[in-house]
Coordinates of N, CA and C and ligand atoms in Angstrom, one line a residue:
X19 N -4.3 13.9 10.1 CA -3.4 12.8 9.8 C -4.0 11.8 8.9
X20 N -3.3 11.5 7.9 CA -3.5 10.3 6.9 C -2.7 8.9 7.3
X21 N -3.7 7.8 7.2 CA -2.7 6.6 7.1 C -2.9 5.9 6.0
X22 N -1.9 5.2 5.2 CA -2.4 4.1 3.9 C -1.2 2.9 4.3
X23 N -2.1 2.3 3.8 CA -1.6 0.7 3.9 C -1.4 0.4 2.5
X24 N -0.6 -0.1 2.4 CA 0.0 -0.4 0.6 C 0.2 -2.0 0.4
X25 N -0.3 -2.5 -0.1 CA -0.2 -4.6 0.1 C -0.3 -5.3 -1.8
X26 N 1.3 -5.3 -1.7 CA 1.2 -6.1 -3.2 C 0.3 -7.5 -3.2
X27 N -0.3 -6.9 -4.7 CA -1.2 -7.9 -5.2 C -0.6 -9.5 -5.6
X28 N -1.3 -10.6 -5.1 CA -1.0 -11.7 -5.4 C 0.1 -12.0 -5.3
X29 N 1.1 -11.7 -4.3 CA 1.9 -11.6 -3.6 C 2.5 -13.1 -3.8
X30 N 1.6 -14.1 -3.3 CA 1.5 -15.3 -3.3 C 2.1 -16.1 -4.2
X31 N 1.0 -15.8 -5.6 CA 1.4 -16.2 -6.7 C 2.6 -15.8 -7.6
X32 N 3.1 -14.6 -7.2 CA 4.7 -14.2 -7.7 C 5.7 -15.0 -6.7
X33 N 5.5 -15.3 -5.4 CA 6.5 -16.1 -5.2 C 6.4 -17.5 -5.6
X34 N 5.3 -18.1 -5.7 CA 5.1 -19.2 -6.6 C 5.4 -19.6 -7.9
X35 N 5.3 -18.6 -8.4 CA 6.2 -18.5 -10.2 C 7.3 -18.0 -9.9
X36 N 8.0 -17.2 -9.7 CA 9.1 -17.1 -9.5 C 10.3 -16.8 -8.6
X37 N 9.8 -17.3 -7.6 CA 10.6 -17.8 -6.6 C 11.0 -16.8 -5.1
X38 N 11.3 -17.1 -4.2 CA 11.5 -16.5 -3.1 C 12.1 -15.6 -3.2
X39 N 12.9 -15.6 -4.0 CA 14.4 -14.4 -4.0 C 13.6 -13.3 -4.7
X40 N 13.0 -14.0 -5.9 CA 12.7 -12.8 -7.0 C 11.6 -12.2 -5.8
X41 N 10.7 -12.8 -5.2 CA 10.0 -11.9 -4.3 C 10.9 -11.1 -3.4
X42 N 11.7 -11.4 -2.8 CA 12.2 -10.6 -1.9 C 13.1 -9.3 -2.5
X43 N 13.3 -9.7 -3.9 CA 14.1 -8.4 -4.5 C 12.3 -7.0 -4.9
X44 N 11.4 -8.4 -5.2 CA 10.4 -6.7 -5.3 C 10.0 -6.5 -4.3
X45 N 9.6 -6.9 -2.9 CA 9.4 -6.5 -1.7 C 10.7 -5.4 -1.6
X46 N 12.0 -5.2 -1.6 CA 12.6 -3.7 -1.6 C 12.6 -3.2 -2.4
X47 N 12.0 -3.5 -4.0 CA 11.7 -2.9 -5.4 C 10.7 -1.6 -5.0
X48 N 9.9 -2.5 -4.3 CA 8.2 -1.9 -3.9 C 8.4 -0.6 -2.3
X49 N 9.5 -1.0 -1.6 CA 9.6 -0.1 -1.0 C 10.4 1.2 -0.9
X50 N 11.2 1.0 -2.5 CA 11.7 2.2 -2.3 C 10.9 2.9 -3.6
X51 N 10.3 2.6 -4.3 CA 8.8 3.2 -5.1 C 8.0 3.8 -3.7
X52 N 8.2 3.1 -2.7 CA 7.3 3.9 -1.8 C 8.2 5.0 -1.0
X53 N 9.2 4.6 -0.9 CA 10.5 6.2 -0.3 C 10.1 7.0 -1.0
X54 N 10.3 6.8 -2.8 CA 10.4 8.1 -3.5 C 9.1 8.9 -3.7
X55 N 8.0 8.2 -3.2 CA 6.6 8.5 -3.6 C 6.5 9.5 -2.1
X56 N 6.8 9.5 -1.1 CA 6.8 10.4 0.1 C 7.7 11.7 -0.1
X57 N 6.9 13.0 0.6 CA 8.2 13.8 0.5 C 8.4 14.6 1.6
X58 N 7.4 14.8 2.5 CA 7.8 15.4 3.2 C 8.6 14.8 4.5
X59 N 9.5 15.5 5.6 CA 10.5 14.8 6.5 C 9.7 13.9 7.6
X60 N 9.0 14.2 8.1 CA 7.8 13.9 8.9 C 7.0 12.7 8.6
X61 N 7.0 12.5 7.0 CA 6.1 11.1 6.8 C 7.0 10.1 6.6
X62 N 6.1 9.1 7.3 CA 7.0 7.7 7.6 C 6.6 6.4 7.1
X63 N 6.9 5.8 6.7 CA 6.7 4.5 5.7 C 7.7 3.2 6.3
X64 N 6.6 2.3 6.6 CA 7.5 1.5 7.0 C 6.8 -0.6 6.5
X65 N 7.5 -1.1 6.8 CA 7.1 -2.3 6.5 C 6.0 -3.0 7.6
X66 N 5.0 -3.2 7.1 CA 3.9 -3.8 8.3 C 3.5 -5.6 8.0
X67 N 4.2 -6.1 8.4 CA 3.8 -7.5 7.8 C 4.6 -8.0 6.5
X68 N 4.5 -9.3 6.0 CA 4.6 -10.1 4.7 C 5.0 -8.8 3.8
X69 N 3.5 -8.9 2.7 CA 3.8 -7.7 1.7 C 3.1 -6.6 1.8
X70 N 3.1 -6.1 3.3 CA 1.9 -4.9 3.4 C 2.8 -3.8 4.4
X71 N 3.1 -2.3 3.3 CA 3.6 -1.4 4.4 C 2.9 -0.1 4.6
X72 N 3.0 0.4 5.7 CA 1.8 1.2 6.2 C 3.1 2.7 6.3
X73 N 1.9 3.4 5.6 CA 2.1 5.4 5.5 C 1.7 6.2 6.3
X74 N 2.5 6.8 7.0 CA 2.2 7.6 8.1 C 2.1 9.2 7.7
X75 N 1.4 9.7 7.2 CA 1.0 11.5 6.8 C 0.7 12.5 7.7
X76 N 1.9 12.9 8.9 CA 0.8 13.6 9.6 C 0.7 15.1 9.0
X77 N -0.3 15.7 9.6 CA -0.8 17.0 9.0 C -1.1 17.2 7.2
X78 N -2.0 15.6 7.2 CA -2.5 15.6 5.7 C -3.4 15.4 5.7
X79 N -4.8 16.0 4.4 CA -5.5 16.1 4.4 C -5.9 14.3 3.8
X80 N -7.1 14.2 3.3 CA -7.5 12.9 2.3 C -6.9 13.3 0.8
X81 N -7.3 14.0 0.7 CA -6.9 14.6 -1.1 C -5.3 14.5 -1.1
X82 N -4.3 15.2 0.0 CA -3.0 15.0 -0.2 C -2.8 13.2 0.1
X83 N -3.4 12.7 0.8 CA -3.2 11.4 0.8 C -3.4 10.6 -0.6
X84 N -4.1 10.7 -0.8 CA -4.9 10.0 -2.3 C -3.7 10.1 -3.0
X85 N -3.3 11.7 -3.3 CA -2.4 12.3 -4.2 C -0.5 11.4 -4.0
X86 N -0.6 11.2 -2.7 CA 1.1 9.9 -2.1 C 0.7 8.7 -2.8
X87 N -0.5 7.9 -2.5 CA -1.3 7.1 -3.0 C -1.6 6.6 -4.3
X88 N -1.6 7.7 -5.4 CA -1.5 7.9 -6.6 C 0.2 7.7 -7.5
X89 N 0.8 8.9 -6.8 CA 2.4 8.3 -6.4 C 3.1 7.1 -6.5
X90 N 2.2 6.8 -5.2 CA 2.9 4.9 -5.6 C 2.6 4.3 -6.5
X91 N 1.5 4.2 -6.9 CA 0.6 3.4 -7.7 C 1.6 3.6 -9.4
X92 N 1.9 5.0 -9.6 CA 2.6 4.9 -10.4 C 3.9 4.9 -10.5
X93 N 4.7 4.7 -9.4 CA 5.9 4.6 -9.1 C 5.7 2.5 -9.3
X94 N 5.2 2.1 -8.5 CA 5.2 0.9 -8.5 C 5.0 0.3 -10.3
X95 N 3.9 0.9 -11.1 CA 3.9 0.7 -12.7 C 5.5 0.9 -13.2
X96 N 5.5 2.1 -12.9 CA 7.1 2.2 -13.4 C 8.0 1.1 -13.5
X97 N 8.1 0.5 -12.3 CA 9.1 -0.6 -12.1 C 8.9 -1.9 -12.9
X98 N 7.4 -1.8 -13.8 CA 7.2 -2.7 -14.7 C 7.4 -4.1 -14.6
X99 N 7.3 -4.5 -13.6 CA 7.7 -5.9 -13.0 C 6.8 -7.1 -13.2
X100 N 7.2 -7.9 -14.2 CA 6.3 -9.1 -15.0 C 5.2 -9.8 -13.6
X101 N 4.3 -10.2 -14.1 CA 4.0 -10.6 -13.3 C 2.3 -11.9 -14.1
X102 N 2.5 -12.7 -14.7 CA 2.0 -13.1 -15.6 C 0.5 -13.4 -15.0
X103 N 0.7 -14.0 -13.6 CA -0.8 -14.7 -13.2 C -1.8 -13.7 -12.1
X104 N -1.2 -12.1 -12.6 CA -2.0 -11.3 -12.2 C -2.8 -10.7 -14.0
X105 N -4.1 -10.5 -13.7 CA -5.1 -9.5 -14.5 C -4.3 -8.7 -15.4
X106 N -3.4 -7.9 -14.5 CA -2.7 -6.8 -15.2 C -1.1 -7.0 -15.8
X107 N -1.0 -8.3 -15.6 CA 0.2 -8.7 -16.5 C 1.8 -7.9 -15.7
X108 N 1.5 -7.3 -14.8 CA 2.3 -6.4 -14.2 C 2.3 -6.7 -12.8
X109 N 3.5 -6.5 -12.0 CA 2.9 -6.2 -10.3 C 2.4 -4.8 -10.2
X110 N 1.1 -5.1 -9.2 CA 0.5 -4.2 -8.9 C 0.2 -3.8 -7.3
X111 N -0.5 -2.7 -6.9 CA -0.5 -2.8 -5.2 C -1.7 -2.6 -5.1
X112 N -2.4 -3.2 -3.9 CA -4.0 -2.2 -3.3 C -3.6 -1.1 -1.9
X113 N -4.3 0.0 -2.2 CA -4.1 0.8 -1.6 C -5.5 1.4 -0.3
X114 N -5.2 1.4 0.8 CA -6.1 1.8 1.6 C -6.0 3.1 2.4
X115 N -7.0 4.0 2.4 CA -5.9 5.0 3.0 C -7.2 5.9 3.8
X116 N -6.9 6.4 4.6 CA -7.8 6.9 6.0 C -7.3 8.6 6.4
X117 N -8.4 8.9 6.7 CA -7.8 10.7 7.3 C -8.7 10.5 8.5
X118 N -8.0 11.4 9.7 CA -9.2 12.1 10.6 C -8.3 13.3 10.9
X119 N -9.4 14.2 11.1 CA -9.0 15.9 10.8 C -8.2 15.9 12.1
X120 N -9.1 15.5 13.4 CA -8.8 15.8 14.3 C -8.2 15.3 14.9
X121 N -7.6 14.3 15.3 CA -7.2 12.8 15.8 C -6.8 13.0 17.2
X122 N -7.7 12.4 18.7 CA -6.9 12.5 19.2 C -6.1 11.1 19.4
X123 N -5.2 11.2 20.6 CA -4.5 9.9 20.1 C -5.5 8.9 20.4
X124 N -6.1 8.5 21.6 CA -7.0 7.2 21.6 C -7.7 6.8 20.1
X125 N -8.1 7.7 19.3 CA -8.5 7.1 17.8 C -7.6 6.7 16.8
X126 N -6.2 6.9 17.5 CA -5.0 5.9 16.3 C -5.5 4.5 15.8
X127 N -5.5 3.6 16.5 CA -5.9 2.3 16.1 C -7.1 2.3 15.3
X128 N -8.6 3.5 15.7 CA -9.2 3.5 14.6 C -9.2 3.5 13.6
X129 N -7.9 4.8 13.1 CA -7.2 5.5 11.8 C -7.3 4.2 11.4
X130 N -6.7 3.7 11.8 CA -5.5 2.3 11.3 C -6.3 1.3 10.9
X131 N -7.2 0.8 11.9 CA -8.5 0.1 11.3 C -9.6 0.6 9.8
X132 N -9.6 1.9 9.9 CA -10.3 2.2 8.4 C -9.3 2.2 6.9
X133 N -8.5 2.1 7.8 CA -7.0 2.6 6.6 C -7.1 0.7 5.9
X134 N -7.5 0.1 7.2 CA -7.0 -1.7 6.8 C -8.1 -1.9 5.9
X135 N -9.6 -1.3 6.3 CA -11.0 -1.9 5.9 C -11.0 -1.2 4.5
X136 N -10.4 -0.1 4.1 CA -10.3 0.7 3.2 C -9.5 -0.4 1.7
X137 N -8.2 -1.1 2.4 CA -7.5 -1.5 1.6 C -8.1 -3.2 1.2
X138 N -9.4 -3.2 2.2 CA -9.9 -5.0 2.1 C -11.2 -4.3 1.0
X139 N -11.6 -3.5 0.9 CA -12.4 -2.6 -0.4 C -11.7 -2.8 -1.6
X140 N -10.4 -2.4 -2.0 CA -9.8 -2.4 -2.8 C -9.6 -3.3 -3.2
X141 N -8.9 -4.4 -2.8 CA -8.9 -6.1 -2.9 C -10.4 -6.7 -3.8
X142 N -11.4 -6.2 -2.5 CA -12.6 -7.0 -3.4 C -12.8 -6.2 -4.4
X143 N -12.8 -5.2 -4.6 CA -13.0 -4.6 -6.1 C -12.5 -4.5 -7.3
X144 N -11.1 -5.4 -6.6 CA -10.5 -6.2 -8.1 C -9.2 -5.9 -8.1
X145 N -8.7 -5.1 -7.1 CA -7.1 -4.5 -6.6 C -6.4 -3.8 -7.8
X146 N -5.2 -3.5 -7.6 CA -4.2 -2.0 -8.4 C -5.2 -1.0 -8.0
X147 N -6.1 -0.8 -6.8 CA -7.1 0.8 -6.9 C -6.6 1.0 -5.4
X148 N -6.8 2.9 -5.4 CA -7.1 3.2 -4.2 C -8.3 3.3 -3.5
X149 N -8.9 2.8 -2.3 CA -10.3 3.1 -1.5 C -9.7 4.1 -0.5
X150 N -10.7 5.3 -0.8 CA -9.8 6.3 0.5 C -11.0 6.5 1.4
X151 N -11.4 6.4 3.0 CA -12.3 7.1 3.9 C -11.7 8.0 4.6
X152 N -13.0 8.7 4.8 CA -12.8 10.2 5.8 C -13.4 9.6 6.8
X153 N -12.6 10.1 8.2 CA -13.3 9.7 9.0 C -14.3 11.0 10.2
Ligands
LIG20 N1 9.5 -13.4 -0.9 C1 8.9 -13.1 0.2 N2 7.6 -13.4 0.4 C2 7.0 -13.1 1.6 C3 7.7 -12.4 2.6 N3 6.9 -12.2 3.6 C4 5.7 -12.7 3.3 N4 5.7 -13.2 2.0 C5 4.7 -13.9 1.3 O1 3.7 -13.0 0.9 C6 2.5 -13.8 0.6 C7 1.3 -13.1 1.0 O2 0.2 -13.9 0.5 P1 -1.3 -13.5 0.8 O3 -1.5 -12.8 2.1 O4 -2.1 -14.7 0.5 O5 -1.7 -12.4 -0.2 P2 -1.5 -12.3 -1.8 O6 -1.1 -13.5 -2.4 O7 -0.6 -11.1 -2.0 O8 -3.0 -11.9 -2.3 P3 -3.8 -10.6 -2.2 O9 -3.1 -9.7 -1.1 O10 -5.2 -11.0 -1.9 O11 -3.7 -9.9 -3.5 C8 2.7 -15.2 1.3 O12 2.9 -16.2 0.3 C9 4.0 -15.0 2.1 O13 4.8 -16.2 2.1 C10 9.1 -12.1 2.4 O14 9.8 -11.5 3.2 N5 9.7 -12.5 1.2

């Protein structure tokens, strides 16, 4: 099972320049770049917080994870969404994302913890990247 946490960048400062609404139109901009980025019936995507929604992959490897992960990253470019007082001139997302082969359930919250520590890597390393751990 894979989990990724997906948390638009500077979140903050786009509602600050452009207002509440225009955030709340790319908060559903950004989650249906993340519907279309999923395919199989079984994986679940849902909203976890403010601007952070978490990917549910069961029966995926890391590499198929990366590969959803990759998905968004350019589903989300796609949508080309101004974004001036980010780096990249664009909205962008950090991505964190976690596998364990085996999982039993008491190590869910684990999953989920490396999936978060995964996406606080991405952040410090300058965000729009994926950080993926095996666990
Ligand atoms: N428009 C809108 N904004 C929201 C909603 N929920 C949370 N937010 C905003 O999301 C922002 C999240 O800010 P931070 O947690 O500081 O993160 P960030 O600015 O994205 O910075 P990084 O994650 O570090 O790149 C806050 O300003 C919240 O007010 C919502 O439903 N609609």
């Amino acid at each position: 099972m894979s989990v990724l946490f997906v948390d638009i960048d500077h979140f903050k400062q786009y509602n600050d320049t452009y207002g509440h609404q225009a955030g709340d139109k790319v908060l559903i901009s950004v989650a249906g770049a993340i519907a279309r980025s999923i395919k199989r019936p079984q994986d679940i995507a849902a909203r976890f917080g403010g601007e952070e929604f978490v990917i549910i992959l069961p029966d995926t490897a890391l590499h198929g994870a990366q590969e959803v992960a990759g998905r968004i990253q350019s589903a989300v470019a796609g949508l080309q969404i101004e974004h001036l007082h980010s780096a990249f001139t664009r909205l962008t997302v950090s991505i964190g994302c976690a596998c364990s082969q085996e999982l039993q359930e008491t190590e869910q919250p684990d999953l989920m913890q490396a999936a978060d520590r995964a996406l606080y890597q991405a952040k410090t390393a300058g965000r729009n990247q994926v950080m993926a751990y095996q666990m």
